[in-house]
Coordinates of C-alpha atoms in Angstrom, one line a residue:
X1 CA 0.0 0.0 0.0
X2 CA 1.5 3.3 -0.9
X3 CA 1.9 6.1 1.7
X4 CA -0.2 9.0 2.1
X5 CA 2.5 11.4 1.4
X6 CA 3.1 9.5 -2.0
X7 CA -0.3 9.8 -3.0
X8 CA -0.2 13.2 -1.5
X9 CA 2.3 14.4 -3.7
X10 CA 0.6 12.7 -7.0
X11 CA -2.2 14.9 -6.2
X12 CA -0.4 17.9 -6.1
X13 CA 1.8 17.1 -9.4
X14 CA -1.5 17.0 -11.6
X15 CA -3.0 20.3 -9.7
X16 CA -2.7 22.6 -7.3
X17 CA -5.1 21.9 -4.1
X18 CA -6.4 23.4 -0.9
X19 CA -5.3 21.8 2.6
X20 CA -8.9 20.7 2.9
X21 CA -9.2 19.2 -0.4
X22 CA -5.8 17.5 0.0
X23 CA -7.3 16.0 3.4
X24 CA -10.7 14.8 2.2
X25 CA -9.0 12.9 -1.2
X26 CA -6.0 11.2 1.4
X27 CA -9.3 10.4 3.7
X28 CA -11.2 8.7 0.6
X29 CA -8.2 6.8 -0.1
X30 CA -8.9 5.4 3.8
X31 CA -5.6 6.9 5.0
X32 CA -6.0 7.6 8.8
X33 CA -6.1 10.9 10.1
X34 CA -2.5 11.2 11.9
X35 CA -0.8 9.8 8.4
X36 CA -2.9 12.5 6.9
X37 CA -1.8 15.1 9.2
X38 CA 1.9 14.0 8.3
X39 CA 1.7 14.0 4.9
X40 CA 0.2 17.7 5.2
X41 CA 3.2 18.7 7.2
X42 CA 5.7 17.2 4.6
X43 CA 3.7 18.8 1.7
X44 CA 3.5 21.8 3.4
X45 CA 7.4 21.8 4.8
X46 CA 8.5 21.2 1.3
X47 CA 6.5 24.2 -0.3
X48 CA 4.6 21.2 -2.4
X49 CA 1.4 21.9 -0.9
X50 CA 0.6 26.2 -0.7
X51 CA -2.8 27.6 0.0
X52 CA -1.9 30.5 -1.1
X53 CA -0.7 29.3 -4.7
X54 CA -3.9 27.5 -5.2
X55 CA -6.1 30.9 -4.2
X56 CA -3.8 32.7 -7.1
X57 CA -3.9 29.6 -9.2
X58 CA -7.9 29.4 -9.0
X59 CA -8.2 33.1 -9.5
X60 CA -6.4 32.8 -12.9
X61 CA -8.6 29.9 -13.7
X62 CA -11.5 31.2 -12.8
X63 CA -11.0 35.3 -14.4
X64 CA -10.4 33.5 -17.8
X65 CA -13.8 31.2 -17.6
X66 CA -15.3 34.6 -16.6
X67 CA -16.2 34.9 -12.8
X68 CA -16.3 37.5 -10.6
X69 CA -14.4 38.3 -7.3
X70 CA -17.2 37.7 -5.3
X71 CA -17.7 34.0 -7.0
X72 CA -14.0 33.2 -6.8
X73 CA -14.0 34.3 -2.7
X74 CA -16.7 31.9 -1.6
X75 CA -15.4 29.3 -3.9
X76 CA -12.0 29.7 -2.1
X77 CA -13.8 30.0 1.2
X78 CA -15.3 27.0 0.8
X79 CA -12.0 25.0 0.1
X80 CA -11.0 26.0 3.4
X81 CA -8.7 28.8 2.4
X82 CA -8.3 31.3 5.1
X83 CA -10.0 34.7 4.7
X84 CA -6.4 36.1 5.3
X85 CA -5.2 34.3 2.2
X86 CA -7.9 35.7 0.1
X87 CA -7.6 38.8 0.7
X88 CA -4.1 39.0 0.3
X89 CA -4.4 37.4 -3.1
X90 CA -7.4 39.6 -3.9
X91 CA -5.2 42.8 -3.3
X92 CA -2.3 41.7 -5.4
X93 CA -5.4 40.7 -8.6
X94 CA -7.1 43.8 -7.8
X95 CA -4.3 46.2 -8.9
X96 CA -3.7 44.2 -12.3
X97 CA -7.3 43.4 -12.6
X98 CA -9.9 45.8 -14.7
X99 CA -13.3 44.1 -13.2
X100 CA -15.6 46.6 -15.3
X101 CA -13.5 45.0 -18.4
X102 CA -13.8 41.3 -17.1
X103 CA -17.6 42.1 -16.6
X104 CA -18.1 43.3 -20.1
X105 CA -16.2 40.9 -22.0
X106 CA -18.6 38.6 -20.0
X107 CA -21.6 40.3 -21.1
X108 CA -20.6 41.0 -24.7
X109 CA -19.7 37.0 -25.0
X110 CA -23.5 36.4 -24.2
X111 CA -25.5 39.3 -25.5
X112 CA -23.2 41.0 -27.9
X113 CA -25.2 44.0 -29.0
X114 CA -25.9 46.1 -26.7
X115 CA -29.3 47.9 -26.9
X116 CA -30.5 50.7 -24.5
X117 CA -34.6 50.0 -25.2
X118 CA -33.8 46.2 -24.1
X119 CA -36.5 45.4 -21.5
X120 CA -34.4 42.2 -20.5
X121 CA -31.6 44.3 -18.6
X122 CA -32.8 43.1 -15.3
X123 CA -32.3 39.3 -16.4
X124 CA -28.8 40.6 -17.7
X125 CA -27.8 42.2 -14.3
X126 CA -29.1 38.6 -12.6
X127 CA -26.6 36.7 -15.0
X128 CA -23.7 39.1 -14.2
X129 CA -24.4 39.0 -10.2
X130 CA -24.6 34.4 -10.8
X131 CA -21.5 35.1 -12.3
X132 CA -19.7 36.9 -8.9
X133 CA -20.1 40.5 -10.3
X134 CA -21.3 43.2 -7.5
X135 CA -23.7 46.0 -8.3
X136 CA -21.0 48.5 -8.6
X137 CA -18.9 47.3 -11.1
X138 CA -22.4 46.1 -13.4
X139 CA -23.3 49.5 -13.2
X140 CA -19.7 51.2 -14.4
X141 CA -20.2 48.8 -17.3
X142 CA -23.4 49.3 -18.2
X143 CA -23.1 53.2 -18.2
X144 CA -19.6 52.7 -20.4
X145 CA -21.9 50.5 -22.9
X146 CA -24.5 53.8 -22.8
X147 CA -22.2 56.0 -23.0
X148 CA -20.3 53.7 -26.1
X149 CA -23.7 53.9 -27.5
X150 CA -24.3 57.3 -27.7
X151 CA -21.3 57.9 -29.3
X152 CA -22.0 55.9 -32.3

């Protein structure tokens, strides 16, 4: 039988994972939870294993498939990153990140014209907020599509 850290480090050659995801796949595999614990420590000791790569590594990931910081957060909060992490990560994406521009590529990929009579703007702001978008930054790009429009 192979030892957790082995299996452990398999993991973490395919992906990068949280902690908590690292302990619930060594668990599956029906390691017990001190050999768990170990292999953690080694991981972790030999900078295999970082929570704080896998919060950067998740936001790139999850930017290019079009989420929103608010979807990325409580996707890392429920890996069991620590809130300290993410907002460390968060201020280091924020100052390279344009969130009105992430929003709007977003929106243009699924409505593509925009259209100030458009009743349905609502149902647009609804897909924009499922997609981790707040308020504020739907509203910068909505008035930079009205004001794009107006100069047309």
């Amino acid at each position: 039988m192979r030892k957790a850290i082995e299996v452990a480090v398999g993991l973490l050659a395919r992906r990068e994972h949280s902690v908590q995801q690292l302990n619930q796949k060594l668990a599956k595999r029906g390691f017990d939870e001190p050999a768990i614990t170990s292999a953690l420590a080694s991981c972790q000791r030999l900078n295999l294993q970082s929570d704080t790569r896998f919060a950067e590594a998740t936001c790139r990931s999850r930017i290019g498939r079009g989420y929103g910081p608010l979807m990325i957060k409580q996707l890392l909060q429920h890996e069991g990153v620590a809130s300290d992490i993410i907002e460390r990560v968060f201020e280091e994406f924020n100052q390279d990140i344009d969130w009105v521009a992430e929003v709007s590529s977003v929106w243009v990929k699924k409505y593509r014209v925009y259209d100030p009579e458009d009743k349905a703007r609502q149902k647009q702001w609804q897909f924009l907020r499922y997609r981790g978008f707040d308020d504020a930054t739907i509203r910068a790009m909505f008035q930079t599509l009205e004001a794009e429009s107006h100069n047309y």
